[in-house]
XYZ file of N, CA and C in Angstrom:
720
model
N 25.100 29.329 59.089
C 25.663 29.745 60.176
C 26.244 31.420 59.956
N 26.013 31.215 61.138
C 26.414 33.752 61.154
C 27.744 33.593 61.301
N 28.006 34.942 61.385
C 29.188 35.066 61.836
C 30.182 34.331 63.278
N 31.388 33.579 63.662
C 31.813 33.471 64.810
C 32.080 34.676 66.300
N 31.450 33.713 66.949
C 30.993 34.950 68.331
C 32.611 35.912 68.414
N 32.757 36.834 69.205
C 33.788 37.751 69.881
C 34.857 36.124 70.512
N 36.193 35.935 70.139
C 36.983 35.122 70.850
C 37.806 35.948 71.556
N 38.851 34.839 72.120
C 40.212 36.254 73.003
C 41.375 36.304 71.709
N 41.837 37.235 71.768
C 42.756 38.111 71.006
C 44.103 36.612 70.760
N 44.180 37.354 69.340
C 46.199 35.993 69.011
C 46.444 35.702 70.537
N 46.874 34.586 71.329
C 47.224 33.416 72.039
C 49.029 33.364 71.546
N 50.045 34.296 72.484
C 51.431 33.874 71.915
C 51.609 32.589 71.897
N 52.656 32.373 70.581
C 53.356 30.978 70.561
C 53.762 29.812 71.815
N 53.630 31.149 72.633
C 54.612 30.072 73.834
C 53.728 30.105 75.258
N 52.059 30.053 74.443
C 51.066 29.822 75.953
C 51.466 28.586 76.444
N 50.605 28.329 77.758
C 50.491 27.067 78.110
C 49.214 26.561 77.534
N 48.336 27.859 77.029
C 47.246 26.984 75.986
C 47.735 26.559 74.990
N 48.329 26.579 74.444
C 48.947 26.473 73.060
C 50.122 25.231 73.359
N 50.507 25.134 74.416
C 50.278 23.659 74.507
C 50.255 22.846 74.743
N 49.104 22.378 75.611
C 47.756 22.337 75.993
C 47.653 21.376 74.591
N 46.731 22.691 74.021
C 46.431 21.728 72.644
C 47.196 20.764 71.420
N 48.580 21.269 71.355
C 49.194 20.382 70.990
C 49.836 19.215 71.481
N 49.676 19.338 72.804
C 49.746 17.873 73.737
C 48.405 17.381 73.120
N 47.448 17.648 73.014
C 45.938 16.939 72.899
C 45.879 16.575 71.731
N 46.668 17.319 70.522
C 46.391 17.093 69.001
C 47.100 15.490 69.044
N 48.390 15.650 69.343
C 49.769 14.310 70.155
C 48.680 13.381 70.609
N 47.916 13.074 71.494
C 46.917 12.128 72.049
C 45.774 11.724 71.486
N 45.377 12.881 70.906
C 43.741 12.448 70.038
C 44.555 11.639 68.569
N 45.401 12.009 68.504
C 45.965 11.571 66.641
C 46.000 10.146 66.939
N 46.780 9.458 68.279
C 46.826 8.056 68.414
C 45.711 7.552 68.448
N 44.821 8.457 69.145
C 43.472 7.773 69.632
C 42.788 7.086 68.466
N 42.935 8.367 67.177
C 42.207 7.811 65.910
C 42.581 6.636 65.223
N 43.907 6.963 65.263
C 44.613 5.203 64.476
C 44.043 4.193 65.346
N 44.291 4.201 65.960
C 44.006 3.447 67.142
C 42.349 2.495 66.806
N 41.471 3.959 66.810
C 40.002 3.590 66.798
C 39.863 3.440 65.628
N 40.568 3.302 64.623
C 40.747 2.692 62.950
C 40.337 3.768 62.439
N 39.918 4.853 62.749
C 38.704 6.003 61.837
C 39.931 6.446 60.955
N 41.650 6.458 60.562
C 41.936 6.620 59.976
C 43.289 5.404 59.485
N 44.213 5.755 58.163
C 45.121 5.006 58.196
C 45.796 5.827 57.567
N 47.472 5.438 58.093
C 48.598 6.096 57.857
C 48.260 7.394 58.401
N 49.095 8.747 57.252
C 48.795 9.622 57.660
C 47.102 10.531 57.646
N 46.632 10.017 57.099
C 45.387 10.398 56.534
C 44.479 11.229 58.024
N 43.534 11.816 57.159
C 43.196 12.449 57.982
C 43.958 13.946 58.913
N 42.998 14.552 59.513
C 43.509 16.225 60.686
C 43.082 16.031 61.431
N 42.891 17.269 62.967
C 42.838 17.405 63.874
C 43.350 18.842 64.103
N 42.292 19.589 64.318
C 42.841 21.116 65.040
C 42.269 22.031 66.160
N 42.662 22.081 66.806
C 42.043 23.043 67.949
C 42.310 24.741 67.458
N 41.506 25.253 67.728
C 41.292 26.363 67.972
C 42.159 27.188 68.753
N 43.087 28.127 69.457
C 43.051 28.594 70.478
C 43.493 30.806 70.571
N 42.721 31.497 70.541
C 42.534 32.044 70.191
C 42.085 32.936 69.087
N 43.218 32.964 68.095
C 43.128 33.600 66.490
C 44.022 32.292 65.589
N 44.762 31.457 66.980
C 45.269 30.361 65.974
C 44.983 29.325 65.843
N 45.237 28.529 65.083
C 45.059 27.069 65.350
C 45.705 25.717 64.858
N 46.070 25.195 65.997
C 47.095 24.681 66.188
C 46.720 22.478 66.081
N 47.377 22.759 64.295
C 47.132 21.653 63.915
C 47.894 20.409 63.225
N 46.908 18.798 63.930
C 48.036 18.073 63.192
C 49.221 18.442 62.018
N 50.304 17.397 62.258
C 51.060 18.097 60.450
C 50.966 17.123 59.879
N 50.940 17.259 58.320
C 50.829 16.613 57.004
C 51.513 15.628 56.840
N 51.407 14.487 56.682
C 52.612 13.536 55.845
C 53.353 12.550 56.924
N 52.275 12.355 58.504
C 53.425 11.879 59.473
C 52.305 10.943 59.715
N 52.335 9.810 60.137
C 51.599 8.328 60.380
C 51.334 9.283 62.331
N 49.912 8.629 62.737
C 49.957 9.465 64.108
C 50.962 9.059 65.209
N 51.801 8.321 64.766
C 52.541 7.125 66.233
C 53.530 8.141 66.290
N 54.072 8.874 65.291
C 55.380 9.468 64.598
C 54.977 11.163 65.326
N 53.736 11.652 65.219
C 53.548 12.812 65.574
C 53.646 13.042 67.043
N 55.008 14.641 67.388
C 54.825 14.762 68.678
C 54.938 16.028 69.012
N 54.876 16.408 69.757
C 54.319 17.912 69.937
C 54.804 19.273 69.748
N 56.818 19.012 69.101
C 57.423 19.701 68.314
C 57.096 19.544 66.839
N 56.270 18.844 66.456
C 56.156 18.553 64.962
C 54.189 19.485 64.542
N 53.464 19.814 65.504
C 52.365 20.152 65.696
C 52.805 21.565 65.254
N 51.723 21.938 64.019
C 51.783 23.338 63.796
C 51.101 24.114 64.604
N 51.454 25.400 64.788
C 50.483 26.622 64.818
C 50.697 27.562 63.918
N 49.455 27.982 63.759
C 48.596 28.697 62.353
C 48.125 29.932 63.058
N 48.803 30.806 62.097
C 48.512 32.113 62.131
C 47.057 31.875 60.971
N 46.018 33.151 61.274
C 44.853 33.581 60.212
C 44.695 33.506 58.780
N 46.276 33.373 58.103
C 46.266 33.012 56.861
C 46.726 32.237 56.657
N 47.463 30.934 57.403
C 47.894 29.543 57.175
C 49.099 30.026 57.768
N 49.968 30.467 57.769
C 51.520 30.995 58.162
C 51.811 30.134 59.330
N 52.941 29.537 59.124
C 53.831 28.220 60.753
C 53.839 29.569 61.382
N 53.296 29.334 62.917
C 53.845 30.364 63.849
C 55.492 29.059 64.546
N 55.125 27.738 64.584
C 55.624 27.098 65.353
C 54.757 25.739 65.019
N 56.028 24.017 65.016
C 56.243 23.246 64.460
C 57.064 22.877 63.826
N 57.333 21.814 63.225
C 58.434 21.395 62.936
C 58.210 20.589 61.431
N 56.688 20.748 61.300
C 55.979 19.321 60.691
C 55.532 20.487 59.413
N 55.378 19.668 58.498
C 54.504 20.075 56.731
C 53.243 20.519 57.366
N 52.967 21.674 56.918
C 51.114 22.516 57.154
C 50.320 21.766 56.267
N 49.567 20.937 56.914
C 48.524 20.100 56.502
C 47.627 20.965 55.008
N 47.217 20.066 54.152
C 46.439 20.591 53.057
C 44.787 21.238 53.068
N 44.602 20.662 54.109
C 43.330 20.939 54.635
C 42.830 22.032 55.385
N 43.917 22.497 56.198
C 44.035 23.888 56.942
C 42.929 24.865 56.403
N 42.648 24.940 54.763
C 41.543 25.988 54.378
C 40.282 25.682 55.444
N 39.788 24.108 55.283
C 38.722 23.378 55.921
C 37.972 24.054 56.801
N 39.938 23.509 57.775
C 38.725 23.841 59.317
C 39.408 24.895 59.584
N 40.320 26.200 58.663
C 39.506 27.375 59.011
C 38.348 28.121 58.702
N 37.675 27.751 57.497
C 36.772 27.716 57.131
C 35.390 27.724 58.166
N 35.963 26.393 58.921
C 34.725 26.405 60.146
C 35.227 27.231 61.271
N 36.201 27.240 61.644
C 36.494 28.164 62.770
C 35.609 29.558 62.390
N 35.807 29.786 60.969
C 35.133 31.451 60.689
C 33.894 31.447 60.803
N 32.816 30.173 60.232
C 32.012 30.344 60.238
C 30.778 29.868 61.636
N 31.418 29.196 62.414
C 30.912 27.981 63.120
C 31.156 28.937 65.168
N 30.844 28.121 66.127
C 31.506 28.482 67.120
C 32.453 27.256 67.335
N 32.967 26.367 66.651
C 34.064 25.240 66.585
C 35.242 25.980 67.668
N 34.993 25.254 68.451
C 36.700 25.432 69.052
C 37.614 23.926 69.088
N 37.280 22.991 67.927
C 37.967 21.741 67.762
C 37.407 21.291 66.805
N 38.613 20.870 65.951
C 37.505 19.862 64.397
C 38.496 18.727 64.438
N 37.864 17.771 63.617
C 37.688 16.177 63.805
C 37.885 15.908 62.343
N 38.805 15.851 61.646
C 38.637 14.871 59.887
C 39.262 13.673 59.965
N 37.819 12.626 59.401
C 38.804 11.362 59.504
C 38.875 10.982 57.976
N 39.054 9.309 57.726
C 38.700 8.918 56.443
C 38.210 7.493 56.929
N 37.214 7.610 57.769
C 36.828 6.529 58.499
C 36.123 5.308 57.496
N 35.779 4.321 57.505
C 36.041 3.285 56.606
C 34.301 3.316 56.118
N 33.363 2.992 57.316
C 31.796 3.249 56.703
C 31.392 4.455 56.506
N 32.361 5.488 56.652
C 31.815 6.633 56.934
C 32.259 7.033 54.921
N 33.760 6.936 54.816
C 33.951 6.736 53.039
C 32.614 5.870 52.475
N 32.625 4.809 52.559
C 31.726 4.053 51.805
C 30.141 4.365 51.851
N 29.474 5.003 52.620
C 28.058 5.243 52.546
C 28.171 6.964 51.684
N 29.298 6.895 52.030
C 29.496 9.062 50.969
C 29.412 8.588 49.779
N 29.636 7.742 49.113
C 29.984 7.305 47.858
C 28.812 6.306 47.478
N 27.529 6.314 47.701
C 26.538 5.534 47.522
C 25.027 6.460 48.009
N 25.238 7.315 48.805
C 23.645 8.459 49.829
C 24.108 9.446 49.611
N 23.238 10.241 49.780
C 23.451 11.967 49.871
C 23.579 12.068 51.066
N 22.795 11.211 51.949
C 23.062 11.299 53.626
C 22.632 9.939 54.835
N 22.904 10.324 55.662
C 22.629 9.487 56.583
C 21.336 9.676 57.231
N 19.913 9.167 57.222
C 18.956 8.906 58.011
C 18.759 8.902 59.242
N 17.301 9.420 59.498
C 17.668 8.653 61.522
C 17.338 7.302 61.169
N 18.511 6.236 61.019
C 18.428 5.323 61.512
C 18.556 4.850 63.150
N 18.849 5.890 63.835
C 19.088 5.916 65.395
C 18.510 6.989 65.856
N 17.668 7.456 66.817
C 17.691 8.788 67.558
C 19.078 9.567 68.105
N 20.133 8.662 68.394
C 21.204 9.510 68.502
C 22.200 10.049 67.351
N 21.298 10.679 66.293
C 21.749 11.237 65.481
C 21.414 12.861 65.903
N 20.377 13.217 66.264
C 19.900 14.625 67.005
C 21.509 15.010 67.738
N 21.967 14.371 68.539
C 23.727 14.836 69.098
C 24.307 15.478 68.023
N 24.138 15.412 67.036
C 25.099 15.805 66.342
C 24.187 17.359 64.964
N 22.565 17.415 65.299
C 22.045 18.501 64.981
C 21.697 18.891 64.036
N 20.160 17.644 64.017
C 19.620 17.469 63.190
C 18.719 15.571 62.899
N 18.448 15.934 61.803
C 17.654 14.308 61.673
C 18.600 13.839 60.372
N 19.322 14.163 59.824
C 20.236 13.431 58.876
C 22.344 14.402 58.851
N 22.844 13.517 58.893
C 24.148 13.678 58.714
C 24.487 13.742 56.354
N 24.333 14.437 56.786
C 24.670 15.474 54.791
C 25.693 15.154 54.613
N 25.618 14.876 53.246
C 26.931 14.461 52.158
C 27.287 15.654 51.307
N 28.429 16.115 51.995
C 29.169 16.879 51.242
C 29.591 16.996 49.625
N 29.212 17.728 48.244
C 29.590 17.074 47.005
C 31.364 16.869 47.244
N 31.778 16.025 46.017
C 33.075 15.380 46.347
C 34.107 16.536 45.690
N 34.645 16.887 45.619
C 36.430 18.059 45.827
C 37.629 18.181 45.788
N 38.143 18.303 45.223
C 39.559 17.702 45.650
C 39.903 18.613 46.610
N 40.714 16.842 47.334
C 41.172 17.854 48.699
C 42.432 18.697 48.995
N 41.919 19.873 49.758
C 42.633 20.884 50.408
C 41.672 21.793 49.675
N 41.573 21.963 48.885
C 40.811 23.300 47.808
C 39.999 24.107 48.205
N 39.558 25.405 48.048
C 38.497 26.231 48.895
C 36.996 25.957 48.769
N 37.544 24.870 47.070
C 35.797 23.937 47.125
C 35.709 23.603 47.962
N 36.436 22.766 48.386
C 35.709 21.654 49.619
C 35.376 22.147 51.097
N 36.287 23.332 51.279
C 36.282 24.096 52.235
C 34.618 24.928 52.342
N 34.510 25.323 51.207
C 33.140 25.612 50.885
C 31.748 24.854 51.147
N 32.252 22.906 50.493
C 31.035 21.941 50.926
C 30.647 21.872 51.841
N 31.986 21.744 52.282
C 31.620 20.917 53.708
C 31.419 22.183 54.760
N 31.289 23.059 54.338
C 30.672 23.858 55.425
C 29.306 24.468 55.184
N 28.783 24.240 53.865
C 27.174 24.203 54.024
C 26.583 23.161 54.250
N 27.224 21.480 54.062
C 26.891 20.507 54.585
C 26.778 20.326 56.052
N 27.559 21.581 56.883
C 27.558 21.471 58.588
C 26.615 22.732 58.799
N 25.966 23.271 58.352
C 25.008 24.266 58.550
C 24.431 24.340 59.037
N 23.589 23.960 60.624
C 22.329 23.452 61.485
C 23.548 22.127 61.377
N 24.284 21.658 61.585
C 25.272 20.157 61.946
C 26.370 20.697 62.690
N 26.283 19.299 63.216
C 27.622 19.601 63.891
C 29.360 18.537 63.469
N 28.511 17.601 62.403
C 29.247 16.858 61.207
C 28.865 16.595 60.225
N 29.361 16.228 59.444
C 29.334 15.955 57.715
C 30.220 14.579 57.066
N 29.493 13.879 56.320
C 30.373 13.468 55.142
C 31.007 14.240 54.367
N 31.835 13.636 53.641
C 32.746 14.168 52.521
C 32.780 13.233 51.170
N 31.678 13.164 50.361
C 31.982 12.524 48.858
C 33.159 11.508 49.275
N 33.248 10.555 48.675
C 34.363 9.649 48.021
C 35.888 10.411 49.225
N 35.254 10.760 50.430
C 36.482 10.984 50.838
C 36.709 11.064 52.476
N 36.022 11.080 53.720
C 35.391 10.469 54.344
C 34.627 11.576 55.413
N 35.291 12.239 56.547
C 33.874 12.908 57.281
C 34.803 13.744 58.267
N 33.616 15.239 58.553
C 34.366 16.042 59.339
C 33.653 16.315 60.612
N 33.893 16.803 61.659
C 33.162 17.016 62.613
C 33.365 18.000 63.644
N 32.762 18.626 64.084
C 33.719 19.648 65.198
C 33.016 20.075 66.094
N 33.451 20.302 67.245
C 33.003 21.244 68.650
C 33.321 21.696 69.536
N 33.166 21.975 70.954
C 33.529 23.408 71.955
C 34.748 22.660 72.420
N 35.392 21.451 71.898
C 36.448 20.564 72.866
C 36.787 19.861 71.945
N 38.031 19.658 71.676
C 38.740 18.183 70.504
C 37.798 16.542 71.586
N 37.499 16.830 72.643
C 36.875 15.758 72.650
C 35.287 15.570 72.466
N 35.103 16.287 72.696
C 33.630 16.586 71.684
C 33.254 16.121 70.547
N 34.902 16.965 69.651
C 34.728 16.951 68.357
C 34.960 15.307 68.044
N 35.514 14.921 68.648
C 35.979 13.384 68.311
C 34.916 12.315 69.053
N 34.554 12.718 70.222
C 33.077 11.565 70.144
C 31.702 11.644 69.055
N 31.658 12.876 68.493
C 31.267 13.099 67.730
C 31.601 12.528 65.987
N 32.710 12.541 65.996
C 33.595 11.615 64.607
C 33.086 10.322 64.953
N 33.390 9.907 66.106
C 32.689 8.049 66.604
C 31.379 7.878 66.294
N 30.815 8.820 66.529
C 29.318 8.247 66.749
C 28.829 8.603 64.953
N 28.863 9.556 64.269
C 29.338 9.319 62.958
C 29.480 8.032 62.085
N 30.670 7.736 62.655
C 31.202 6.366 62.124
C 29.910 5.347 62.466
N 29.876 4.967 63.710
C 28.744 4.449 63.889
C 27.888 4.399 63.661
N 27.004 5.431 63.339
C 25.671 5.897 62.423
C 25.662 4.725 61.195
N 27.159 5.894 60.599
C 27.249 5.029 59.033
C 27.422 3.214 59.081
N 28.041 3.159 60.078
C 27.988 1.616 59.651
C 26.554 0.655 59.857
N 25.870 1.200 60.952
C 24.147 0.907 61.449
C 23.609 1.099 59.987
N 23.715 2.214 58.843
C 23.354 2.488 58.256
C 23.782 1.751 56.514
N 25.063 1.373 57.149
C 25.119 -0.029 55.590
C 24.788 -1.033 56.000
N 25.178 -1.283 57.035
C 24.635 -3.046 57.608
C 22.395 -2.799 57.548
N 22.004 -2.120 57.717
C 20.806 -2.309 58.178
C 19.998 -2.248 56.543
N 21.118 -1.716 55.763
C 20.565 -1.567 53.512
C 21.477 -3.123 53.173
N 21.731 -3.622 53.604
C 22.121 -5.168 53.236
C 21.221 -6.086 53.974
N 20.749 -5.590 54.919
C 19.750 -6.907 55.629
C 18.095 -6.331 54.753
N 18.269 -4.637 54.113
C 16.845 -4.702 53.699
C 16.394 -3.035 53.229
N 15.693 -2.959 53.726
C 15.057 -1.281 53.947
C 14.961 -0.929 54.683
N 16.203 0.154 55.499
C 16.183 0.440 56.777
C 14.972 1.382 56.966
N 14.196 1.075 58.457
C 13.127 2.198 58.699
C 13.771 3.255 59.208
N 13.141 4.052 58.757
C 13.847 5.979 59.005
C 12.837 5.954 60.418
N 13.150 6.633 61.925
C 13.012 7.808 62.288
C 11.541 9.028 61.808
N 10.757 9.376 61.972
C 10.359 9.759 61.683
C 10.033 11.560 62.298
N 10.031 12.387 61.370
C 10.152 13.946 62.558
C 9.062 13.628 64.004
N 8.054 13.032 64.250
C 7.263 12.972 65.214
C 8.014 12.274 66.525
N 8.815 11.329 65.820
C 9.569 10.274 66.458
C 10.686 10.485 66.840
N 11.458 11.459 66.364
C 12.535 11.965 67.129
C 11.954 13.302 67.961
N 11.074 14.187 67.746
C 10.748 15.258 68.307
C 10.373 14.622 69.802
N 9.379 13.585 70.000
C 9.351 12.918 71.347
C 10.598 12.578 72.300
N 11.845 12.091 71.306
C 13.146 11.578 72.114
C 13.371 13.020 72.396
N 13.005 13.917 71.767
C 14.307 15.285 72.444
C 12.845 15.206 73.551
N 11.515 15.697 73.667
C 10.578 15.528 75.240
C 11.112 14.648 75.942
N 11.423 13.893 75.830
C 11.098 12.652 76.321
C 13.350 12.824 77.527
N 13.770 13.093 76.627
C 15.638 13.288 76.926
C 15.205 14.550 77.605
N 14.813 15.465 77.970
C 14.347 17.015 78.298
C 13.433 16.694 79.478
N 12.277 15.511 80.163
C 11.555 15.278 81.177
C 13.004 14.246 81.955
N 13.638 13.370 81.150
C 14.150 12.902 82.600
C 16.062 13.989 82.521
N 16.052 15.000 82.316
C 17.250 16.024 81.943
C 18.751 15.080 81.788
N 18.461 14.409 80.406
C 19.542 13.781 80.125
C 20.298 15.032 79.591
N 21.834 14.872 79.663
C 22.764 15.534 78.914
C 22.602 15.763 77.032
N 22.771 17.146 76.730
C 22.633 16.802 75.426
C 20.763 16.627 74.882
N 19.568 16.981 75.900
C 18.545 17.166 75.698
C 18.165 18.700 75.682
N 17.002 19.088 75.065
C 17.030 20.692 74.888
C 16.477 21.040 72.659
N 16.395 21.997 72.466
C 16.037 22.184 71.142
C 16.698 22.753 70.763
N 18.176 23.309 70.561
C 18.837 23.918 69.323
C 20.009 23.729 69.897
N 20.419 24.410 68.716
C 22.238 24.487 69.204
C 23.014 23.390 69.431
N 23.466 23.266 70.575
C 24.567 22.446 71.095
C 23.626 21.742 72.346
N 22.444 22.037 72.836
C 21.555 21.790 73.271
C 20.489 20.392 72.437
N 20.690 19.228 71.972
C 20.203 18.482 71.520
C 19.820 16.452 72.210
N 19.133 15.943 72.196
C 19.282 15.086 72.581
C 19.855 14.044 72.337
N 20.618 13.615 72.994
C 21.372 12.165 73.154
C 21.009 10.821 73.527
N 19.593 10.913 74.043
C 18.843 9.394 74.247
C 19.656 9.067 75.756
N 19.298 7.764 76.263
C 19.166 7.728 77.858
C 20.173 7.057 78.416
N 20.870 7.338 79.606
C 22.126 7.378 79.961
C 21.979 6.316 80.952
């Protein structure tokens, strides 16, 4: 992963872009709880706006989070706006914004992702939709205490060349060019984790090899499916 591409300068704390990001954090936080990707106040979401990070507050159930409680943080983590407590995970989000083209980050404690992260080093290619996440595997970052610089570093390493990763004994993290894309990737990781979990209970899962995955990419290109292609954000997604 290289340095992040040039981006707009700092956005004023009262800008429409930040207000829209605060509203999106409220909306996707409630959706995250409804989809059972988190319990209580677990997990967090953020959106990058210029040089600021708009992020869900710590210690609040998502049905209680309001636009006023959503934090707007500067590059050093200082709160520019928002009545909520700053999330302890902001260094992990900041690291991803520094090292990737991410515009939004979703971190969940979804149950199958947590479970697989305790017993495996990766989710392998049990289904070709894994290519939407940047490669043939979803890696598991080694366990480190939440909120630490170590966790931020391990997460960034596991995300090298990927759009999502599991966090050992903790959860998962995904990023995208929008909060909607990051959220969809988080949902896909949880689905893949559940498929892998159930397949392992039934027997030894058959894993797609690289030739089979390459064929999926080629077929998606031929049919011009969204997400088909060879690299970066341009990955095979499957039939529509």
